[in-house]
Amino acid sequence: MSRIGKKAVAVPSGVKVAIQNRQVKVEGPKGALTHTHPPHVEVRLDDSGKLITCAVDLARTDDSQVRADWGTTRAVIQNMVDGVSKGFERKLEVVGVGWSAAVTGKQIKLVLGFANPVILDIPQGVNVAVEKQLITITGPDKQRVGQFAAELRSRRKPEPYNGKGIKYAEETIRRKQGKQFGS
């Protein structure tokens, strides 16, 4: 049995949920998201429209893939409901002398000590704001926000000797001592 899959997802006021065939559509003040769930997971909306439940055939619960899809489907739907009502946010810091970030239209320009600046396209449904050395990524889709933050960080990961690089705001970099010269 999936402990996560058995829990019901509460739908807050101002959020509309529509379930058609295997497609779950969630609309709210922050946007609209859709998800197609696996065929062996059944997603239902109760009569009042305030609870979403996920279920599977109990005869198939000994299959690990069915249990995994059950819990994953419920977690994805919970993230969709949270995203369209509250939204998700990731903050990144650019640490380095002369390093900067700037948003120009649908692109972000990163100056990271390379010969040329790194220019990345901002995905649809994701908003990026830059204030000095702090990059704030927001959006209703948790996967897109996290994936774009990881792509930005991968362009220049923080290094342990000087601490330079792009790091998450809540991340702490374990520093290493450099080489010792002389005796």
PDB file of C-alpha atoms in Angstrom:
ATOM      1  CA  MET A   1       0.000   0.000   0.000  1.00  0.00           C
ATOM      2  CA  SER A   2       1.164   3.497  -0.771  1.00  0.00           C
ATOM      3  CA  ARG A   3       0.993   5.745   2.272  1.00  0.00           C
ATOM      4  CA  ILE A   4       1.195   8.842   0.078  1.00  0.00           C
ATOM      5  CA  GLY A   5      -1.257   7.550  -2.535  1.00  0.00           C
ATOM      6  CA  LYS A   6      -3.992   6.855   0.040  1.00  0.00           C
ATOM      7  CA  LYS A   7      -4.156  10.485   1.196  1.00  0.00           C
ATOM      8  CA  ALA A   8      -6.702  12.777  -0.423  1.00  0.00           C
ATOM      9  CA  VAL A   9      -5.666  16.090  -2.000  1.00  0.00           C
ATOM     10  CA  ALA A  10      -7.616  19.069  -0.650  1.00  0.00           C
ATOM     11  CA  VAL A  11      -8.657  21.618  -3.274  1.00  0.00           C
ATOM     12  CA  PRO A  12      -8.587  25.217  -1.918  1.00  0.00           C
ATOM     13  CA  SER A  13     -11.157  27.798  -2.918  1.00  0.00           C
ATOM     14  CA  GLY A  14     -10.409  29.552  -6.191  1.00  0.00           C
ATOM     15  CA  VAL A  15      -8.954  26.401  -7.781  1.00  0.00           C
ATOM     16  CA  LYS A  16     -10.898  24.500 -10.450  1.00  0.00           C
ATOM     17  CA  VAL A  17     -10.201  20.822 -11.146  1.00  0.00           C
ATOM     18  CA  ALA A  18     -11.416  18.897 -14.194  1.00  0.00           C
ATOM     19  CA  ILE A  19     -10.781  15.186 -14.751  1.00  0.00           C
ATOM     20  CA  GLN A  20     -11.426  13.823 -18.233  1.00  0.00           C
ATOM     21  CA  ASN A  21     -10.316  10.323 -19.281  1.00  0.00           C
ATOM     22  CA  ARG A  22      -6.719  10.172 -17.960  1.00  0.00           C
ATOM     23  CA  GLN A  23      -6.148  13.952 -18.033  1.00  0.00           C
ATOM     24  CA  VAL A  24      -6.238  16.072 -14.849  1.00  0.00           C
ATOM     25  CA  LYS A  25      -6.557  19.829 -15.439  1.00  0.00           C
ATOM     26  CA  VAL A  26      -6.056  22.277 -12.576  1.00  0.00           C
ATOM     27  CA  GLU A  27      -6.693  26.029 -12.932  1.00  0.00           C
ATOM     28  CA  GLY A  28      -6.078  28.721 -10.357  1.00  0.00           C
ATOM     29  CA  PRO A  29      -4.966  32.318  -9.880  1.00  0.00           C
ATOM     30  CA  LYS A  30      -1.300  31.522 -10.768  1.00  0.00           C
ATOM     31  CA  GLY A  31      -2.037  29.591 -13.971  1.00  0.00           C
ATOM     32  CA  ALA A  32      -3.264  26.276 -15.368  1.00  0.00           C
ATOM     33  CA  LEU A  33      -1.536  22.871 -15.408  1.00  0.00           C
ATOM     34  CA  THR A  34      -2.378  19.476 -16.896  1.00  0.00           C
ATOM     35  CA  HIS A  35      -1.142  15.974 -16.139  1.00  0.00           C
ATOM     36  CA  THR A  36      -1.822  12.616 -17.791  1.00  0.00           C
ATOM     37  CA  HIS A  37      -1.720   9.848 -15.207  1.00  0.00           C
ATOM     38  CA  PRO A  38      -0.913   6.143 -15.808  1.00  0.00           C
ATOM     39  CA  PRO A  39      -3.820   3.891 -16.860  1.00  0.00           C
ATOM     40  CA  HIS A  40      -3.671   1.689 -13.740  1.00  0.00           C
ATOM     41  CA  VAL A  41      -4.230   4.687 -11.403  1.00  0.00           C
ATOM     42  CA  GLU A  42      -7.785   5.972 -11.026  1.00  0.00           C
ATOM     43  CA  VAL A  43      -8.196   9.653 -10.106  1.00  0.00           C
ATOM     44  CA  ARG A  44     -11.582  10.845  -8.817  1.00  0.00           C
ATOM     45  CA  LEU A  45     -13.037  14.175  -7.730  1.00  0.00           C
ATOM     46  CA  ASP A  46     -15.653  13.983  -4.982  1.00  0.00           C
ATOM     47  CA  ASP A  47     -19.154  15.425  -5.396  1.00  0.00           C
ATOM     48  CA  SER A  48     -18.406  18.677  -3.565  1.00  0.00           C
ATOM     49  CA  GLY A  49     -15.280  19.262  -5.685  1.00  0.00           C
ATOM     50  CA  LYS A  50     -13.075  19.772  -2.634  1.00  0.00           C
ATOM     51  CA  LEU A  51     -11.164  16.446  -2.524  1.00  0.00           C
ATOM     52  CA  ILE A  52      -9.197  14.508  -5.143  1.00  0.00           C
ATOM     53  CA  THR A  53      -8.502  10.835  -4.463  1.00  0.00           C
ATOM     54  CA  CYS A  54      -6.178   8.429  -6.238  1.00  0.00           C
ATOM     55  CA  ALA A  55      -6.808   4.676  -6.179  1.00  0.00           C
ATOM     56  CA  VAL A  56      -5.534   1.474  -7.751  1.00  0.00           C
ATOM     57  CA  ASP A  57      -6.891  -2.052  -7.976  1.00  0.00           C
ATOM     58  CA  LEU A  58      -5.996  -3.687  -4.638  1.00  0.00           C
ATOM     59  CA  ALA A  59      -5.170  -6.949  -6.436  1.00  0.00           C
ATOM     60  CA  ARG A  60      -2.285  -5.178  -8.200  1.00  0.00           C
ATOM     61  CA  THR A  61      -0.701  -3.570  -5.098  1.00  0.00           C
ATOM     62  CA  ASP A  62       1.981  -6.283  -4.938  1.00  0.00           C
ATOM     63  CA  ASP A  63       3.465  -4.803  -8.152  1.00  0.00           C
ATOM     64  CA  SER A  64       6.047  -2.184  -7.136  1.00  0.00           C
ATOM     65  CA  GLN A  65       5.529  -0.100 -10.310  1.00  0.00           C
ATOM     66  CA  VAL A  66       1.792   0.222  -9.585  1.00  0.00           C
ATOM     67  CA  ARG A  67       2.502   1.365  -6.003  1.00  0.00           C
ATOM     68  CA  ALA A  68       5.151   3.829  -7.223  1.00  0.00           C
ATOM     69  CA  ASP A  69       2.818   5.302  -9.854  1.00  0.00           C
ATOM     70  CA  TRP A  70       0.038   5.576  -7.258  1.00  0.00           C
ATOM     71  CA  GLY A  71       2.113   7.700  -4.883  1.00  0.00           C
ATOM     72  CA  THR A  72       3.748   9.686  -7.685  1.00  0.00           C
ATOM     73  CA  THR A  73       0.402  10.557  -9.275  1.00  0.00           C
ATOM     74  CA  ARG A  74      -0.951  11.808  -5.955  1.00  0.00           C
ATOM     75  CA  ALA A  75       2.217  13.859  -5.290  1.00  0.00           C
ATOM     76  CA  VAL A  76       2.142  15.419  -8.772  1.00  0.00           C
ATOM     77  CA  ILE A  77      -1.526  16.400  -8.348  1.00  0.00           C
ATOM     78  CA  GLN A  78      -0.766  17.913  -4.912  1.00  0.00           C
ATOM     79  CA  ASN A  79       2.085  19.939  -6.448  1.00  0.00           C
ATOM     80  CA  MET A  80      -0.220  21.106  -9.253  1.00  0.00           C
ATOM     81  CA  VAL A  81      -2.837  22.318  -6.746  1.00  0.00           C
ATOM     82  CA  ASP A  82      -0.167  24.073  -4.643  1.00  0.00           C
ATOM     83  CA  GLY A  83       1.431  25.604  -7.738  1.00  0.00           C
ATOM     84  CA  VAL A  84      -1.716  27.171  -9.196  1.00  0.00           C
ATOM     85  CA  SER A  85      -2.791  28.509  -5.784  1.00  0.00           C
ATOM     86  CA  LYS A  86       0.511  29.604  -4.162  1.00  0.00           C
ATOM     87  CA  GLY A  87       3.245  29.050  -6.765  1.00  0.00           C
ATOM     88  CA  PHE A  88       6.820  27.828  -6.333  1.00  0.00           C
ATOM     89  CA  GLU A  89      10.038  29.805  -5.956  1.00  0.00           C
ATOM     90  CA  ARG A  90      13.776  29.088  -6.090  1.00  0.00           C
ATOM     91  CA  LYS A  91      16.473  31.620  -5.269  1.00  0.00           C
ATOM     92  CA  LEU A  92      20.031  31.482  -6.596  1.00  0.00           C
ATOM     93  CA  GLU A  93      23.049  33.623  -5.700  1.00  0.00           C
ATOM     94  CA  VAL A  94      25.835  34.550  -8.114  1.00  0.00           C
ATOM     95  CA  VAL A  95      29.062  34.693  -6.088  1.00  0.00           C
ATOM     96  CA  GLY A  96      32.183  36.098  -7.753  1.00  0.00           C
ATOM     97  CA  VAL A  97      33.904  39.418  -8.406  1.00  0.00           C
ATOM     98  CA  GLY A  98      32.534  40.949 -11.597  1.00  0.00           C
ATOM     99  CA  TRP A  99      30.012  38.149 -12.085  1.00  0.00           C
ATOM    100  CA  SER A 100      26.436  39.165 -12.790  1.00  0.00           C
ATOM    101  CA  ALA A 101      23.073  38.153 -14.189  1.00  0.00           C
ATOM    102  CA  ALA A 102      20.546  40.168 -16.195  1.00  0.00           C
ATOM    103  CA  VAL A 103      17.176  39.410 -17.780  1.00  0.00           C
ATOM    104  CA  THR A 104      16.744  40.655 -21.344  1.00  0.00           C
ATOM    105  CA  GLY A 105      13.320  39.826 -22.730  1.00  0.00           C
ATOM    106  CA  LYS A 106      12.863  36.033 -22.793  1.00  0.00           C
ATOM    107  CA  GLN A 107      16.536  35.336 -22.039  1.00  0.00           C
ATOM    108  CA  ILE A 108      18.860  35.523 -19.062  1.00  0.00           C
ATOM    109  CA  LYS A 109      22.444  36.667 -19.565  1.00  0.00           C
ATOM    110  CA  LEU A 110      25.054  35.362 -17.118  1.00  0.00           C
ATOM    111  CA  VAL A 111      28.544  36.851 -16.888  1.00  0.00           C
ATOM    112  CA  LEU A 112      30.501  34.112 -15.097  1.00  0.00           C
ATOM    113  CA  GLY A 113      34.156  34.743 -15.817  1.00  0.00           C
ATOM    114  CA  PHE A 114      34.174  32.982 -19.181  1.00  0.00           C
ATOM    115  CA  ALA A 115      35.364  34.693 -22.381  1.00  0.00           C
ATOM    116  CA  ASN A 116      31.742  35.121 -23.516  1.00  0.00           C
ATOM    117  CA  PRO A 117      28.555  35.590 -21.496  1.00  0.00           C
ATOM    118  CA  VAL A 118      26.230  32.582 -21.101  1.00  0.00           C
ATOM    119  CA  ILE A 119      22.775  33.276 -22.569  1.00  0.00           C
ATOM    120  CA  LEU A 120      19.875  30.948 -21.739  1.00  0.00           C
ATOM    121  CA  ASP A 121      16.257  31.015 -22.908  1.00  0.00           C
ATOM    122  CA  ILE A 122      13.710  31.286 -20.093  1.00  0.00           C
ATOM    123  CA  PRO A 123      11.140  28.460 -20.388  1.00  0.00           C
ATOM    124  CA  GLN A 124       7.474  29.276 -20.879  1.00  0.00           C
ATOM    125  CA  GLY A 125       5.534  29.455 -17.612  1.00  0.00           C
ATOM    126  CA  VAL A 126       8.614  30.473 -15.593  1.00  0.00           C
ATOM    127  CA  ASN A 127       9.309  34.025 -14.402  1.00  0.00           C
ATOM    128  CA  VAL A 128      12.832  35.201 -13.611  1.00  0.00           C
ATOM    129  CA  ALA A 129      13.748  38.335 -11.657  1.00  0.00           C
ATOM    130  CA  VAL A 130      17.300  39.508 -10.960  1.00  0.00           C
ATOM    131  CA  GLU A 131      18.225  41.870  -8.151  1.00  0.00           C
ATOM    132  CA  LYS A 132      21.996  42.503  -7.977  1.00  0.00           C
ATOM    133  CA  GLN A 133      23.483  39.028  -7.285  1.00  0.00           C
ATOM    134  CA  LEU A 134      20.169  37.280  -6.458  1.00  0.00           C
ATOM    135  CA  ILE A 135      18.185  35.391  -9.138  1.00  0.00           C
ATOM    136  CA  THR A 136      14.558  34.561  -8.240  1.00  0.00           C
ATOM    137  CA  ILE A 137      12.768  31.927 -10.328  1.00  0.00           C
ATOM    138  CA  THR A 138       8.992  31.610  -9.843  1.00  0.00           C
ATOM    139  CA  GLY A 139       6.157  29.724 -11.504  1.00  0.00           C
ATOM    140  CA  PRO A 140       3.230  27.364 -10.936  1.00  0.00           C
ATOM    141  CA  ASP A 141       5.003  24.208 -12.190  1.00  0.00           C
ATOM    142  CA  LYS A 142       7.402  22.835  -9.556  1.00  0.00           C
ATOM    143  CA  GLN A 143       9.267  20.679 -12.075  1.00  0.00           C
ATOM    144  CA  ARG A 144       9.944  23.528 -14.521  1.00  0.00           C
ATOM    145  CA  VAL A 145      11.052  25.938 -11.778  1.00  0.00           C
ATOM    146  CA  GLY A 146      13.422  23.377 -10.248  1.00  0.00           C
ATOM    147  CA  GLN A 147      14.768  22.226 -13.613  1.00  0.00           C
ATOM    148  CA  PHE A 148      15.558  25.771 -14.779  1.00  0.00           C
ATOM    149  CA  ALA A 149      17.241  26.556 -11.444  1.00  0.00           C
ATOM    150  CA  ALA A 150      19.371  23.417 -11.833  1.00  0.00           C
ATOM    151  CA  GLU A 151      20.301  24.419 -15.407  1.00  0.00           C
ATOM    152  CA  LEU A 152      21.427  27.868 -14.222  1.00  0.00           C
ATOM    153  CA  ARG A 153      23.454  26.360 -11.377  1.00  0.00           C
ATOM    154  CA  SER A 154      25.100  23.828 -13.716  1.00  0.00           C
ATOM    155  CA  ARG A 155      26.620  26.640 -15.828  1.00  0.00           C
ATOM    156  CA  ARG A 156      29.080  27.417 -13.013  1.00  0.00           C
ATOM    157  CA  LYS A 157      28.750  25.215  -9.930  1.00  0.00           C
ATOM    158  CA  PRO A 158      30.192  26.635  -6.703  1.00  0.00           C
ATOM    159  CA  GLU A 159      33.744  25.518  -6.068  1.00  0.00           C
ATOM    160  CA  PRO A 160      35.030  24.735  -2.562  1.00  0.00           C
ATOM    161  CA  TYR A 161      38.267  26.772  -2.523  1.00  0.00           C
ATOM    162  CA  ASN A 162      37.093  30.342  -3.199  1.00  0.00           C
ATOM    163  CA  GLY A 163      33.327  29.742  -2.978  1.00  0.00           C
ATOM    164  CA  LYS A 164      32.734  31.261  -6.413  1.00  0.00           C
ATOM    165  CA  GLY A 165      29.864  30.073  -8.589  1.00  0.00           C
ATOM    166  CA  ILE A 166      26.068  29.970  -8.749  1.00  0.00           C
ATOM    167  CA  LYS A 167      24.558  28.467  -5.614  1.00  0.00           C
ATOM    168  CA  TYR A 168      21.092  28.068  -4.136  1.00  0.00           C
ATOM    169  CA  ALA A 169      20.356  30.772  -1.548  1.00  0.00           C
ATOM    170  CA  GLU A 170      19.816  28.208   1.232  1.00  0.00           C
ATOM    171  CA  GLU A 171      22.855  26.122   0.225  1.00  0.00           C
ATOM    172  CA  THR A 172      26.072  26.227   2.247  1.00  0.00           C
ATOM    173  CA  ILE A 173      29.333  25.465   0.480  1.00  0.00           C
ATOM    174  CA  ARG A 174      31.800  23.346   2.431  1.00  0.00           C
ATOM    175  CA  ARG A 175      35.062  25.210   2.053  1.00  0.00           C
ATOM    176  CA  LYS A 176      38.438  23.495   1.661  1.00  0.00           C
ATOM    177  CA  GLN A 177      41.797  24.790   2.712  1.00  0.00           C
ATOM    178  CA  GLY A 178      44.141  25.545  -0.181  1.00  0.00           C
ATOM    179  CA  LYS A 179      47.710  24.367  -0.602  1.00  0.00           C
ATOM    180  CA  GLN A 180      50.190  25.404   2.067  1.00  0.00           C
ATOM    181  CA  PHE A 181      53.462  26.909   0.854  1.00  0.00           C
ATOM    182  CA  GLY A 182      56.593  26.983   2.952  1.00  0.00           C
ATOM    183  CA  SER A 183      56.966  25.317   6.291  1.00  0.00           C
TER     184      SER A 183
END
